[in-house]
Tab-separated table of C-alpha atoms and ligand atoms in Angstrom:
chain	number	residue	atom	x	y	z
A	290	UNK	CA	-1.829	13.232	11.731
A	291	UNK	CA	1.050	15.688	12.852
A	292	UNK	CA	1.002	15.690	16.386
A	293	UNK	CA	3.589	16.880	19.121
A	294	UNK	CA	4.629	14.626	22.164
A	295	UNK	CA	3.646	15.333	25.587
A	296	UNK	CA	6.606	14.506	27.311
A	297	UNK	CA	5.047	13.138	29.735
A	298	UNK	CA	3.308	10.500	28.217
A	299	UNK	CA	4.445	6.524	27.885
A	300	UNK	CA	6.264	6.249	24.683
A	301	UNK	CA	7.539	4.018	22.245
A	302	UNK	CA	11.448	4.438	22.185
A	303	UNK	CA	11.661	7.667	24.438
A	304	UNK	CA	14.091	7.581	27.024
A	305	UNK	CA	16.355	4.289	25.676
A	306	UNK	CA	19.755	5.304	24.848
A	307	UNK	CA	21.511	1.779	24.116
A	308	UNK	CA	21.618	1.372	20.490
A	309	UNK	CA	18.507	-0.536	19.268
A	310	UNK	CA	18.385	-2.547	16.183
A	311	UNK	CA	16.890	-1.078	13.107
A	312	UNK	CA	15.322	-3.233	10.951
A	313	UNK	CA	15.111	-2.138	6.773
A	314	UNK	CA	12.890	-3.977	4.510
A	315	UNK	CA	13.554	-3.480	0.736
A	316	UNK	CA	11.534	-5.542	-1.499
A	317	UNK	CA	13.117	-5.924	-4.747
A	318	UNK	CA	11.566	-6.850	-8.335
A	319	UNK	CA	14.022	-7.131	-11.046
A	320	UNK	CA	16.555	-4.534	-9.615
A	321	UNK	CA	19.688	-5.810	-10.206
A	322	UNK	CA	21.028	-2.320	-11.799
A	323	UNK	CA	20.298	-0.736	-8.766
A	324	UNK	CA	20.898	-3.337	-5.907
A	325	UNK	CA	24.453	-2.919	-5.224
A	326	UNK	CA	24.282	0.851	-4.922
A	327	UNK	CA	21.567	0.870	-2.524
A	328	UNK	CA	23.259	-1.469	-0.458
A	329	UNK	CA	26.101	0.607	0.005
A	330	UNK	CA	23.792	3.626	0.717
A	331	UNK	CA	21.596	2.017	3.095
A	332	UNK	CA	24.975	0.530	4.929
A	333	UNK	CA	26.624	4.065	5.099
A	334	UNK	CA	23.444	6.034	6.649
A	335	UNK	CA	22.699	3.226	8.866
A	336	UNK	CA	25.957	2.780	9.757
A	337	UNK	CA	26.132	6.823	10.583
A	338	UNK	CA	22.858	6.173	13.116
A	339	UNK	CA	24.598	4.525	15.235
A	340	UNK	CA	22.289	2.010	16.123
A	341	UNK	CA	22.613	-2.185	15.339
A	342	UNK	CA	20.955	-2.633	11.912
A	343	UNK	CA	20.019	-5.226	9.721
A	344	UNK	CA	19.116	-4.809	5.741
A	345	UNK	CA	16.327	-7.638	4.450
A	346	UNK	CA	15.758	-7.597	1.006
A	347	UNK	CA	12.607	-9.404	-0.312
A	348	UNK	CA	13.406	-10.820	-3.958
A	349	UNK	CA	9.731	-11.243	-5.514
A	350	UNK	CA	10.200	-13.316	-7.627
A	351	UNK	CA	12.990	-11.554	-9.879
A	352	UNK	CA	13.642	-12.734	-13.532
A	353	UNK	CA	16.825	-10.926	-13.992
A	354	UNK	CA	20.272	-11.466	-11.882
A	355	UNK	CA	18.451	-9.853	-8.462
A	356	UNK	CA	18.586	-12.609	-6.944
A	357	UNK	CA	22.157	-13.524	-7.728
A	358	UNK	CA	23.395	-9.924	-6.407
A	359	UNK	CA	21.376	-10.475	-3.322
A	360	UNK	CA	22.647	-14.080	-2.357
A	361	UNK	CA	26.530	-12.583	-2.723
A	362	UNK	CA	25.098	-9.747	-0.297
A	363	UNK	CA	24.440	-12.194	2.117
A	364	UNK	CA	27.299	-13.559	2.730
A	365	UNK	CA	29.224	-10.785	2.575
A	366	UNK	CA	31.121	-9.732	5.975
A	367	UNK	CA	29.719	-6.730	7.572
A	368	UNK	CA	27.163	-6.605	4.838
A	369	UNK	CA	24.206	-7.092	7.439
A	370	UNK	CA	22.316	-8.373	4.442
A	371	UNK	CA	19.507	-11.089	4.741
A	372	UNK	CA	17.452	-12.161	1.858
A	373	UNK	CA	14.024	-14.057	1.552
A	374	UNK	CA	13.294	-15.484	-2.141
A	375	UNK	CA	9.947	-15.571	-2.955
A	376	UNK	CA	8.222	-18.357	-4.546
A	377	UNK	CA	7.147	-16.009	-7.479
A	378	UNK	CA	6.411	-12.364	-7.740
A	379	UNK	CA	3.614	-11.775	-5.577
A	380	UNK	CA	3.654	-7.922	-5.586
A	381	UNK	CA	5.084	-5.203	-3.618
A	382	UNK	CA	2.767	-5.294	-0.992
A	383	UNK	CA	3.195	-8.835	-0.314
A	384	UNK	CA	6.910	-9.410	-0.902
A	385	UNK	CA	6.912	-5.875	2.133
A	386	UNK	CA	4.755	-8.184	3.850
A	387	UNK	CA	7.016	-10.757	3.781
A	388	UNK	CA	10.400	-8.723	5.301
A	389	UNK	CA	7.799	-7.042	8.107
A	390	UNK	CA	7.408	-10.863	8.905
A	391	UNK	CA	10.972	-11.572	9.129
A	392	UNK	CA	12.036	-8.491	10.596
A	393	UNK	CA	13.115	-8.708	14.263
A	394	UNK	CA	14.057	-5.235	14.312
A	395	UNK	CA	12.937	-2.648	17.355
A	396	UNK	CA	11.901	-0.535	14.481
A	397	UNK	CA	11.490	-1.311	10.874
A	398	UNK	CA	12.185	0.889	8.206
A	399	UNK	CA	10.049	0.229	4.704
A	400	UNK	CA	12.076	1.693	1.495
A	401	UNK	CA	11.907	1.223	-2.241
A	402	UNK	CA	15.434	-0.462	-3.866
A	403	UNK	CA	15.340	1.869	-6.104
A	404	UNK	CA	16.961	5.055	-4.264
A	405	UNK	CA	13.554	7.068	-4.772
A	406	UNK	CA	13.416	7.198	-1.019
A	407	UNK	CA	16.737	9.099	0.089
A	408	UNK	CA	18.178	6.517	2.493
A	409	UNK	CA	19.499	9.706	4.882
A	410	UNK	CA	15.958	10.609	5.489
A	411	UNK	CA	15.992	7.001	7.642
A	412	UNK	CA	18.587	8.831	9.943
A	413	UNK	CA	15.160	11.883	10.437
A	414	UNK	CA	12.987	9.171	11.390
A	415	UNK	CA	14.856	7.365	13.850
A	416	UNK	CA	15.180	10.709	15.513
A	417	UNK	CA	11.769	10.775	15.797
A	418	UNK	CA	11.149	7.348	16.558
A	419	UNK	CA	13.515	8.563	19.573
A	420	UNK	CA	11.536	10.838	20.453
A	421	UNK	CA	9.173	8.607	21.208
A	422	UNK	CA	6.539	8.617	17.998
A	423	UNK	CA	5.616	4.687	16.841
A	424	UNK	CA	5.484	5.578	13.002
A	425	UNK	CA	7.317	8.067	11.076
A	426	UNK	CA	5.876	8.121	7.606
A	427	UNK	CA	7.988	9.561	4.850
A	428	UNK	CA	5.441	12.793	3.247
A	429	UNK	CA	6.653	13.568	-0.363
A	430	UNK	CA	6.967	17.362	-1.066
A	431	UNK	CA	8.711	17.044	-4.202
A	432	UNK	CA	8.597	14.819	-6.882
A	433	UNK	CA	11.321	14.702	-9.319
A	434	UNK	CA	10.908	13.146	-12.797
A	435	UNK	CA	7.418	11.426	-11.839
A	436	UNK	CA	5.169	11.959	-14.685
A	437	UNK	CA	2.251	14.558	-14.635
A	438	UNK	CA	-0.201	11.684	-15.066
A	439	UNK	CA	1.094	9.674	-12.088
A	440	UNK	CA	1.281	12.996	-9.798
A	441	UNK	CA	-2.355	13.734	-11.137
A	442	UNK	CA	-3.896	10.319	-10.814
A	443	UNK	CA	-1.904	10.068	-7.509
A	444	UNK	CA	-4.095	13.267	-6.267
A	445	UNK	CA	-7.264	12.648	-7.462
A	446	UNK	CA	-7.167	8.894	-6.072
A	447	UNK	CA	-5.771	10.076	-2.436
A	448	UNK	CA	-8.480	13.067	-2.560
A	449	UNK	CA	-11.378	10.302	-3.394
A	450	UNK	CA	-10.200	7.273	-0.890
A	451	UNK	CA	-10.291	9.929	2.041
A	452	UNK	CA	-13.453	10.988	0.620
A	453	UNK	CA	-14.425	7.311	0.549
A	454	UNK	CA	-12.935	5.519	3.563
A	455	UNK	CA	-13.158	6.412	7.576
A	456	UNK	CA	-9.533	5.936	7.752
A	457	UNK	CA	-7.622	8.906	7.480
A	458	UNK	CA	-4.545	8.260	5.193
A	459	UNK	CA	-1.907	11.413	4.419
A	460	UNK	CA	-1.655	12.302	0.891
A	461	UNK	CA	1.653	12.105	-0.336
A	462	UNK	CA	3.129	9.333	1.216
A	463	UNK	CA	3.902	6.025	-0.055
A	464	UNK	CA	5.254	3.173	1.790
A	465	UNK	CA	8.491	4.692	2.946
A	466	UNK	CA	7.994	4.382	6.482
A	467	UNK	CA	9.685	3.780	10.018
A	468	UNK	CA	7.772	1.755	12.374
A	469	UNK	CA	7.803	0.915	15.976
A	470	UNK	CA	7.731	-2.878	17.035
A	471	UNK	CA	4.428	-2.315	18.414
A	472	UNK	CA	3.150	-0.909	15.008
A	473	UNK	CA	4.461	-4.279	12.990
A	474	UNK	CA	2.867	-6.305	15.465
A	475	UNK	CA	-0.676	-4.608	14.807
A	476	UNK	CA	0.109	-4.984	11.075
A	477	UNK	CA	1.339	-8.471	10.862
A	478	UNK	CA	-2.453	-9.408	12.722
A	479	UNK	CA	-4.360	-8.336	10.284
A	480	UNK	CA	-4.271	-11.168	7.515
A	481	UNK	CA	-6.449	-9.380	4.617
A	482	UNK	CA	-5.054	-10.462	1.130
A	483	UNK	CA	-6.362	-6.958	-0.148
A	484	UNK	CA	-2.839	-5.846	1.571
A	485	UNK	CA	-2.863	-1.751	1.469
A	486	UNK	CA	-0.231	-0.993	3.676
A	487	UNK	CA	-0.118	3.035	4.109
A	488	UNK	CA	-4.021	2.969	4.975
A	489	UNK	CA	-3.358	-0.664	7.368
A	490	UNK	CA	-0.540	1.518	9.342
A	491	UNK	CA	-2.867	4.847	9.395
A	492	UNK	CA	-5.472	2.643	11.023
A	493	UNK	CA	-3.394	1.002	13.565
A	494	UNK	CA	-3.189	4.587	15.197
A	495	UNK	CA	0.022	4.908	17.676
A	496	UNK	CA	1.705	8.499	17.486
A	497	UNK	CA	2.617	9.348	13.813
A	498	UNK	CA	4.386	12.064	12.429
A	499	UNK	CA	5.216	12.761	8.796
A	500	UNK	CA	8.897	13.545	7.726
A	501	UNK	CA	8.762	15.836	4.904
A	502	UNK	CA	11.291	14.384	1.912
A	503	UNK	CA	12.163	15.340	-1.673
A	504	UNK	CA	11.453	12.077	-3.842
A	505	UNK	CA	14.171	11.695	-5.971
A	506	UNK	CA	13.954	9.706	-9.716
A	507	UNK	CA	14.771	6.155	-9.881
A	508	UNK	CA	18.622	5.520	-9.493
A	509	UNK	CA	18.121	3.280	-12.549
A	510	UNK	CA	16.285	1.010	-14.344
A	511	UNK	CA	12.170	1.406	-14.497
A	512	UNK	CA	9.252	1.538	-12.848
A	513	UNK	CA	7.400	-1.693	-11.689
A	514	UNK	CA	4.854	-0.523	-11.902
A	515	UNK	CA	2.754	-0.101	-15.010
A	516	UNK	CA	-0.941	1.580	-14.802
A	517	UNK	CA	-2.804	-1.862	-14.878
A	518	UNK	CA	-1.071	-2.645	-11.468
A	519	UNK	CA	-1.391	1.315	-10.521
A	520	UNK	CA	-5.375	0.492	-11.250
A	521	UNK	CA	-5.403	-2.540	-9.367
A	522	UNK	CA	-3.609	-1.356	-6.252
A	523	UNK	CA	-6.121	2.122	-6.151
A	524	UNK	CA	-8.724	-0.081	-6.281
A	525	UNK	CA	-7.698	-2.483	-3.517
A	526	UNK	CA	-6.945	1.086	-1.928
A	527	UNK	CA	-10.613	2.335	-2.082
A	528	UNK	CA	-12.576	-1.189	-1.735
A	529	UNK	CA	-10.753	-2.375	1.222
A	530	UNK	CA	-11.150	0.522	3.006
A	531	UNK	CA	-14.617	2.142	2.106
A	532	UNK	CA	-17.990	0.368	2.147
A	533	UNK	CA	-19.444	3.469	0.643
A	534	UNK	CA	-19.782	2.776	-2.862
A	535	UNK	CA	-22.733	0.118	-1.627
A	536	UNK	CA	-24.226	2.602	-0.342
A	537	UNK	CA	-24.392	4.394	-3.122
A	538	UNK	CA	-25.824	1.839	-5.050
A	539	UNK	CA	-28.629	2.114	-2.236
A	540	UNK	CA	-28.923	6.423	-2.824
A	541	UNK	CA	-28.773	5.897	-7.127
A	542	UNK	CA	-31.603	3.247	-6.658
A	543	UNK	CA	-33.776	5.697	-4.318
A	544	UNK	CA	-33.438	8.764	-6.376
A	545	UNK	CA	-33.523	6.902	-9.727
A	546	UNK	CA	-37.259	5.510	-8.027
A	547	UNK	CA	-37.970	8.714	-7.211
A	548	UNK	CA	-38.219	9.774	-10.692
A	549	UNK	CA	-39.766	6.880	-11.877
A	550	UNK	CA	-42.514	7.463	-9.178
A	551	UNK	CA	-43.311	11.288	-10.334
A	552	UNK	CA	-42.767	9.814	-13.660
A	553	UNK	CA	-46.051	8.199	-13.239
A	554	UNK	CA	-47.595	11.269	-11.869
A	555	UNK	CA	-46.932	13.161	-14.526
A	556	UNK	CA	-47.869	10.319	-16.895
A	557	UNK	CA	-51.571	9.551	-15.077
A	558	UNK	CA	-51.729	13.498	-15.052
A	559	UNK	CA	-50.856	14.297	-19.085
A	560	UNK	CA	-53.583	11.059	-19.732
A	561	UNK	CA	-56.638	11.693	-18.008
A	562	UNK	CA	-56.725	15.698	-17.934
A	563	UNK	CA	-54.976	17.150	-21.378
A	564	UNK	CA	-55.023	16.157	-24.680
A	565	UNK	CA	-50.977	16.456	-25.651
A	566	UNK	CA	-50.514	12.710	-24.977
A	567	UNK	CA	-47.521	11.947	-27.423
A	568	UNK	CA	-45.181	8.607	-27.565
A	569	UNK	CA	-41.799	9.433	-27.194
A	570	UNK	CA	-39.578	6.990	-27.866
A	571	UNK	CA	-36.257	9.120	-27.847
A	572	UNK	CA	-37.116	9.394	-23.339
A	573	UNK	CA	-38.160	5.229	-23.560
A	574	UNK	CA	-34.518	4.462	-25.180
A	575	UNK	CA	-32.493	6.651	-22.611
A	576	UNK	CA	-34.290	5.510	-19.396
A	577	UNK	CA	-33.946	2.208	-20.410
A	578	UNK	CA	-29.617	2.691	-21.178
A	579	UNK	CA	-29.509	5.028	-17.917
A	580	UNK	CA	-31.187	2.398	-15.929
A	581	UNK	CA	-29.012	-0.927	-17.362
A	582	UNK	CA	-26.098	1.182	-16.967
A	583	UNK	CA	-26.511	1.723	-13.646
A	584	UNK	CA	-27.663	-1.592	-12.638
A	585	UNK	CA	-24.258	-3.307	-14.394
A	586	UNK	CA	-22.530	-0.610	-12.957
A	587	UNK	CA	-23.276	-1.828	-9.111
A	588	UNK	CA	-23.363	-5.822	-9.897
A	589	UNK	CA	-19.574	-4.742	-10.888
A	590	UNK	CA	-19.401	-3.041	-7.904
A	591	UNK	CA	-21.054	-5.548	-5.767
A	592	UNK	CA	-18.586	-8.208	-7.534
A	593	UNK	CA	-15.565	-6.223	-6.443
A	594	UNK	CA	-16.851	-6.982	-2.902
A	595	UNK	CA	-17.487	-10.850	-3.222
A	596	UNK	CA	-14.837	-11.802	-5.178
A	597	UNK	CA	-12.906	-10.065	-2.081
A	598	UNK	CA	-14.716	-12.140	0.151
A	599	UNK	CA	-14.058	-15.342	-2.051
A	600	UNK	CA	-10.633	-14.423	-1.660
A	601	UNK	CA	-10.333	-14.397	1.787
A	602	UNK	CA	-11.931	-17.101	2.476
A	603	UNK	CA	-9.797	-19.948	0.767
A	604	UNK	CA	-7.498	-18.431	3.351
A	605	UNK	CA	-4.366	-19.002	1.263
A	606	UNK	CA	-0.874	-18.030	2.501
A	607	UNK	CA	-0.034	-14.067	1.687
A	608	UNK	CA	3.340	-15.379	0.139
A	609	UNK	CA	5.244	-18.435	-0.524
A	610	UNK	CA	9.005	-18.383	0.665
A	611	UNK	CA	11.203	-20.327	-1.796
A	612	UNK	CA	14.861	-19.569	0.162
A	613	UNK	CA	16.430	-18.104	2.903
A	614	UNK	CA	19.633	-16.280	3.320
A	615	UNK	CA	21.890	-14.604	5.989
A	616	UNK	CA	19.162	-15.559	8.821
A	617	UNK	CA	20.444	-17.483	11.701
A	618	UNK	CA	18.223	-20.475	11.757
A	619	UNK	CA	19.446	-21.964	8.666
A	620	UNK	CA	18.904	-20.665	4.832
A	621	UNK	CA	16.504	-23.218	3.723
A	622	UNK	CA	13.359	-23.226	5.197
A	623	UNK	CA	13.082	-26.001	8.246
A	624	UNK	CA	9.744	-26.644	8.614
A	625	UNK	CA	6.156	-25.996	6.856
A	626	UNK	CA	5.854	-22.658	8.712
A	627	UNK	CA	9.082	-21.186	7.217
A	628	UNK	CA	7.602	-21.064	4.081
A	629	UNK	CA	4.046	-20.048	4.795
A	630	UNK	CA	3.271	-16.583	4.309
A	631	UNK	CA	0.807	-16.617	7.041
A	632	UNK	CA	1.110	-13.067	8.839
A	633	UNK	CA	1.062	-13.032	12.578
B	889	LIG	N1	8.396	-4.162	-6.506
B	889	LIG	C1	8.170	-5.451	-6.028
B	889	LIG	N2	7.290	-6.253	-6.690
B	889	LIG	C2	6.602	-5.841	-7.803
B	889	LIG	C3	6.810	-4.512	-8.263
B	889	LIG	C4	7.707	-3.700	-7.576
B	889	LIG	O1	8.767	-5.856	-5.020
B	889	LIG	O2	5.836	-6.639	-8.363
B	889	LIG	C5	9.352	-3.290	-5.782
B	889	LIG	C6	10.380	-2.613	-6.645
B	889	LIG	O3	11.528	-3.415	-6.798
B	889	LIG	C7	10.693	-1.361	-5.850
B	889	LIG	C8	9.351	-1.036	-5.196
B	889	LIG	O4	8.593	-2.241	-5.227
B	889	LIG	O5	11.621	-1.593	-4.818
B	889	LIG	C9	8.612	0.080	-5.900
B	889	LIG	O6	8.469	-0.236	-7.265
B	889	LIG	P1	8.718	0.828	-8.417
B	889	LIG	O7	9.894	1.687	-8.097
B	889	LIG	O8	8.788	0.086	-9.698
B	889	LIG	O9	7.375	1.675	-8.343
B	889	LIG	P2	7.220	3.268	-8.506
B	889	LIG	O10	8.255	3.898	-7.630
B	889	LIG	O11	7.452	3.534	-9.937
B	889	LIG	O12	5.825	3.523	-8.052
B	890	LIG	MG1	10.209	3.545	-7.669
């Protein structure tokens, strides 16, 4: 994915030198611990880049006093804070979704609320947006307080979804991420529900480079996110973008009927020319578990895909905006589109 410019070639932001505006997404779920000192982090680096900025924070549906912090935010002078309230919590992926939506940035910058993504290393990748690369993904090379199962699970599942999937995604990166207009736009037209970010930007292509950063521990407060949603977001990770394990559902059926055919060799053979024909029972009992195994093992698998397709075909909205903040058009949504989380 590391590549270096050839300076002659039509880039994204090469060559402009009037300040742009920098768009940062921060979707939020129960943060109000951490809020206000991100704020104030975000607004001191950005305010160091010196380009125009604007901070949207994505309240998914918060139960604590997120939302609260995040209104005052809003109207406070100079605190280039606008807010979208989800409906309810619809994820991370989807309340992201949401700010790349409302974003009207020339670049948009992805980061966590909860200061695990340094806000300086922002100022490293507008540099290299400068220079002309569309996406500048952040690539963790230190993790500090994660715990060993999350950094081993983390590994395995990035080692077996680039095994799996055509798409090549970095290991090590999250969704911590600057990204050219041109990049968004590609995003916000694909509509899947099965929303996957970091693999959606690595297959929109453009010029990316990673920008290596130290990922600190939370600032405060906990993690979001428990294993169950961990499971749940590998696996929209691998099914979304891999059609392999079908196919090997098709490869476990032909070498499982392989066996079963010299089986019957070997059966026809032992019968008609020895005299060592024995019943064994213990063989009968484990075919018969290997072979229902397997077949529940791919109609799970096979159910993973349709109830994918079910999903996408009601066609719902991604997200549901309840309230608007800080935006010019108004705060409260005007029309049935405002609230429609229909990307593109
Ligand atoms: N988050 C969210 N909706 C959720 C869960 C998390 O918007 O349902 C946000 C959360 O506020 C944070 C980011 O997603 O800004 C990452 O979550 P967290 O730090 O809990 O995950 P971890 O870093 O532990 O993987
Ligand atoms: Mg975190």
């Amino acid at each position: 994915m590391i590549e270096e410019l050839d300076p002659a070639s039509p880039t994204g932001a090469a060559g402009r030198q009037a300040p742009a505006l920098i768009s940062v997404v921060v979707p939020c779920f129960n943060e109000e611990e951490v809020i206000e000192q991100t704020h104030q982090a975000l607004v001191r680096v950005l305010s160091e880049s010196g380009e125009n900025f604007e901070i949207i924070f994505v309240d998914d549906g918060s139960t604590d006093q997120t939302l609260h912090l995040l209104k005052q935010l809003a109207t406070r002078a100079n605190g280039h804070a606008k807010v979208i309230a989800l409906s309810r919590n619809f994820g991370h992926q989807f309340a992201a979704s949401a700010g790349l939506d409302h974003a009207s940035g020339d670049a948009v910058v992805l980061i966590d609320a909860d200061l695990q993504d340094p806000p300086e290393v922002i100022l490293e990748m507008i540099g290299r947006w400068r220079e002309g690369f569309h996406v500048a993904y952040g690539r963790r090379t230190h993790r500090a307080a994660e715990s060993r199962f999350k950094l081993i699970t983390a590994k395995c599942f990035y080692r077996l979804l680039n095994y799996l999937s055509d798409t090549d995604i970095p290991p090590d990166t999250g969704d911590f991420r600057l990204m050219d207009r041109k990049v968004v736009a590609a995003v916000k037209a694909m509509p899947e529900r099965d929303r996957f970010l970091r693999g959606m930007v690595s297959w929109v292509g453009f010029r990316q480079v990673a920008v290596p950063y130290q990922r600190q521990a939370r600032a405060a407060g906990e993690s979001k996110y428990p294993v169950r949603k961990m499971v749940k977001f590998a696996l929209d990770g691998i099914f979304s973008f891999s059609t392999k394990p079908l196919r090997l559902a098709t490869w476990l059926g032909v070498a499982t009927s392989t066996l079963a055919l010299l089986g019957i060799c070997y059966a026809v053979v032992v019968r008609l020319f020895t005299d060592m024909w024995v019943s064994g029972w213990a063989f009968l009992v484990v075919a018969i578990f290997f072979m229902g195994g397997i077949q529940l093992l791919f109609l799970g698998v096979l159910g993973e895909y349709l109830s994918r397709v079910y999903q996408e075909n009601k066609g719902r909205p991604l997200y549901l905006v309840a309230e608007k903040y800080g935006f010019d058009e108004g705060d409260q949504p005007g029309d049935d589109s405002e609230i429609l989380g229909t990307s593109s």
